[in-house]
């Protein structure tokens, strides 16, 4: 496969054309001038690109993937995954034209890494750069302001989890996005995994049956890993909203919601514990969710995995009326999915965890490039996730037996 990069006539961007070769040699790719202008996330008409004529009639022509047109993107904030989101966006063939962070150190680091202008406020960054799309990250209490900045300018954006420290802080900005029809996409990597595709396929063909129980665990390393980084604020509940539950639970909650759909979901149990490190943020958390018709979701998050060669302890379990699907690790640390039915067990290898983030970001950026008006999941879905996250916190904080045992910091006021 060959990727050809060249500037268009305006000279301010480059077009990326993915060339997929036929089984045998075809004629060289005939290039045409490719002018692509952008307006509010919707591509205007552009010239068609002819595939190369095949050398022999029996050889299919090369295929051109126009999804890889370069877009101009801006990044709002280094933390938590902002830097990584920008790197992935660049790997997907798009340009980072501006970065923003309120703190001088992270701001300069972003400017150096992406070789572009840097700004201290979201509004200044977006007004100066006029991007085609925005990557929204940031401290949990600041992310809703970044969302509002995008909504006020009608700019499509990708939003990092956990979206905010609580639903009440994000809801007004989310409502503004809906009111103005602003495109939004959540970068939730479980959505881009083969595991989720497998379970959805089994549900569609009837081999899974009805979902009865969902269980996920996302247990990463200790909170001290944040201390020497620009993300040290994760250990301050007034900014982060809490500890591992505030930072990691969105992944598990989202996957549960993906498979129960629009059915009402209630938080029925919650535990937040700081017994391992005694910090003001929890290092272990469990939330129990339940639909009106009896589907149960158990979501576990943690900062209790020992630092070492692996990133953490991550697993899934989907129990249906006809099959059970599990995902865990083999001895080499590779993720393996098992499908258990009355006919036996089958095994399926899963790509590295980085595949999920890259895939969901690719889908979102393609949707913006194609001018689509909506995406799933979007910022309204983020509010739903946060409402359940908040409900579990409320249950856990209401009873001394379900939080502590050491004093926990209070979240910031809205």
PDB file of N, CA and C in Angstrom, residues 202-203 206-213 318-325 339-344:
ATOM      1  N   UNK A 202     -23.134 -11.294  17.318  1.00  0.00           N
ATOM      2  CA  UNK A 202     -23.854 -12.435  17.881  1.00  0.00           C
ATOM      3  C   UNK A 202     -25.282 -12.055  18.275  1.00  0.00           C
ATOM      4  N   UNK A 203     -25.451 -10.846  18.786  1.00  0.00           N
ATOM      5  CA  UNK A 203     -26.806 -10.384  19.108  1.00  0.00           C
ATOM      6  C   UNK A 203     -27.636 -10.273  17.834  1.00  0.00           C
ATOM      7  N   UNK A 206     -28.613 -13.686  16.518  1.00  0.00           N
ATOM      8  CA  UNK A 206     -29.394 -14.478  17.455  1.00  0.00           C
ATOM      9  C   UNK A 206     -28.623 -15.495  18.253  1.00  0.00           C
ATOM     10  N   UNK A 207     -27.303 -15.620  18.032  1.00  0.00           N
ATOM     11  CA  UNK A 207     -26.533 -16.661  18.715  1.00  0.00           C
ATOM     12  C   UNK A 207     -26.180 -16.303  20.152  1.00  0.00           C
ATOM     13  N   UNK A 208     -26.322 -15.044  20.528  1.00  0.00           N
ATOM     14  CA  UNK A 208     -26.026 -14.627  21.898  1.00  0.00           C
ATOM     15  C   UNK A 208     -27.265 -14.705  22.785  1.00  0.00           C
ATOM     16  N   UNK A 209     -28.410 -14.505  22.203  1.00  0.00           N
ATOM     17  CA  UNK A 209     -29.632 -14.422  22.993  1.00  0.00           C
ATOM     18  C   UNK A 209     -29.792 -13.042  23.595  1.00  0.00           C
ATOM     19  N   UNK A 210     -30.443 -12.958  24.728  1.00  0.00           N
ATOM     20  CA  UNK A 210     -30.662 -11.686  25.415  1.00  0.00           C
ATOM     21  C   UNK A 210     -29.588 -11.473  26.478  1.00  0.00           C
ATOM     22  N   UNK A 211     -29.111 -10.239  26.586  1.00  0.00           N
ATOM     23  CA  UNK A 211     -28.120  -9.910  27.606  1.00  0.00           C
ATOM     24  C   UNK A 211     -28.751 -10.007  28.992  1.00  0.00           C
ATOM     25  N   UNK A 212     -28.059 -10.708  29.886  1.00  0.00           N
ATOM     26  CA  UNK A 212     -28.517 -10.880  31.263  1.00  0.00           C
ATOM     27  C   UNK A 212     -27.604 -10.139  32.235  1.00  0.00           C
ATOM     28  N   UNK A 213     -26.288 -10.285  32.027  1.00  0.00           N
ATOM     29  CA  UNK A 213     -25.305  -9.695  32.945  1.00  0.00           C
ATOM     30  C   UNK A 213     -24.109  -9.196  32.159  1.00  0.00           C
ATOM     31  N   UNK A 318     -19.721 -10.846  29.152  1.00  0.00           N
ATOM     32  CA  UNK A 318     -21.083 -10.659  28.664  1.00  0.00           C
ATOM     33  C   UNK A 318     -21.801 -11.996  28.803  1.00  0.00           C
ATOM     34  N   UNK A 319     -22.852 -12.055  29.589  1.00  0.00           N
ATOM     35  CA  UNK A 319     -23.614 -13.291  29.760  1.00  0.00           C
ATOM     36  C   UNK A 319     -24.976 -13.115  29.102  1.00  0.00           C
ATOM     37  N   UNK A 320     -25.245 -13.980  28.120  1.00  0.00           N
ATOM     38  CA  UNK A 320     -26.525 -13.959  27.430  1.00  0.00           C
ATOM     39  C   UNK A 320     -27.287 -15.237  27.678  1.00  0.00           C
ATOM     40  N   UNK A 321     -28.507 -15.298  27.189  1.00  0.00           N
ATOM     41  CA  UNK A 321     -29.331 -16.490  27.394  1.00  0.00           C
ATOM     42  C   UNK A 321     -28.873 -17.665  26.544  1.00  0.00           C
ATOM     43  N   UNK A 322     -28.010 -17.410  25.544  1.00  0.00           N
ATOM     44  CA  UNK A 322     -27.524 -18.491  24.690  1.00  0.00           C
ATOM     45  C   UNK A 322     -26.005 -18.633  24.696  1.00  0.00           C
ATOM     46  N   UNK A 323     -25.281 -17.646  25.181  1.00  0.00           N
ATOM     47  CA  UNK A 323     -23.818 -17.692  25.118  1.00  0.00           C
ATOM     48  C   UNK A 323     -23.220 -16.778  26.174  1.00  0.00           C
ATOM     49  N   UNK A 324     -21.961 -17.061  26.515  1.00  0.00           N
ATOM     50  CA  UNK A 324     -21.168 -16.203  27.388  1.00  0.00           C
ATOM     51  C   UNK A 324     -19.904 -15.808  26.639  1.00  0.00           C
ATOM     52  N   UNK A 325     -19.579 -14.526  26.666  1.00  0.00           N
ATOM     53  CA  UNK A 325     -18.376 -14.021  26.010  1.00  0.00           C
ATOM     54  C   UNK A 325     -17.480 -13.406  27.076  1.00  0.00           C
ATOM     55  N   UNK A 339     -15.637 -17.404  23.447  1.00  0.00           N
ATOM     56  CA  UNK A 339     -17.082 -17.509  23.253  1.00  0.00           C
ATOM     57  C   UNK A 339     -17.516 -18.892  23.715  1.00  0.00           C
ATOM     58  N   UNK A 340     -18.319 -18.942  24.757  1.00  0.00           N
ATOM     59  CA  UNK A 340     -18.776 -20.201  25.346  1.00  0.00           C
ATOM     60  C   UNK A 340     -20.241 -20.426  24.967  1.00  0.00           C
ATOM     61  N   UNK A 341     -20.530 -21.562  24.349  1.00  0.00           N
ATOM     62  CA  UNK A 341     -21.902 -21.949  24.019  1.00  0.00           C
ATOM     63  C   UNK A 341     -22.092 -23.416  24.381  1.00  0.00           C
ATOM     64  N   UNK A 342     -23.288 -23.934  24.165  1.00  0.00           N
ATOM     65  CA  UNK A 342     -23.546 -25.355  24.433  1.00  0.00           C
ATOM     66  C   UNK A 342     -22.750 -26.251  23.500  1.00  0.00           C
ATOM     67  N   UNK A 343     -22.228 -25.689  22.413  1.00  0.00           N
ATOM     68  CA  UNK A 343     -21.458 -26.482  21.452  1.00  0.00           C
ATOM     69  C   UNK A 343     -19.967 -26.473  21.748  1.00  0.00           C
ATOM     70  N   UNK A 344     -19.528 -25.694  22.730  1.00  0.00           N
ATOM     71  CA  UNK A 344     -18.116 -25.650  23.068  1.00  0.00           C
ATOM     72  C   UNK A 344     -17.602 -24.233  23.224  1.00  0.00           C
TER      73      UNK A 344
END
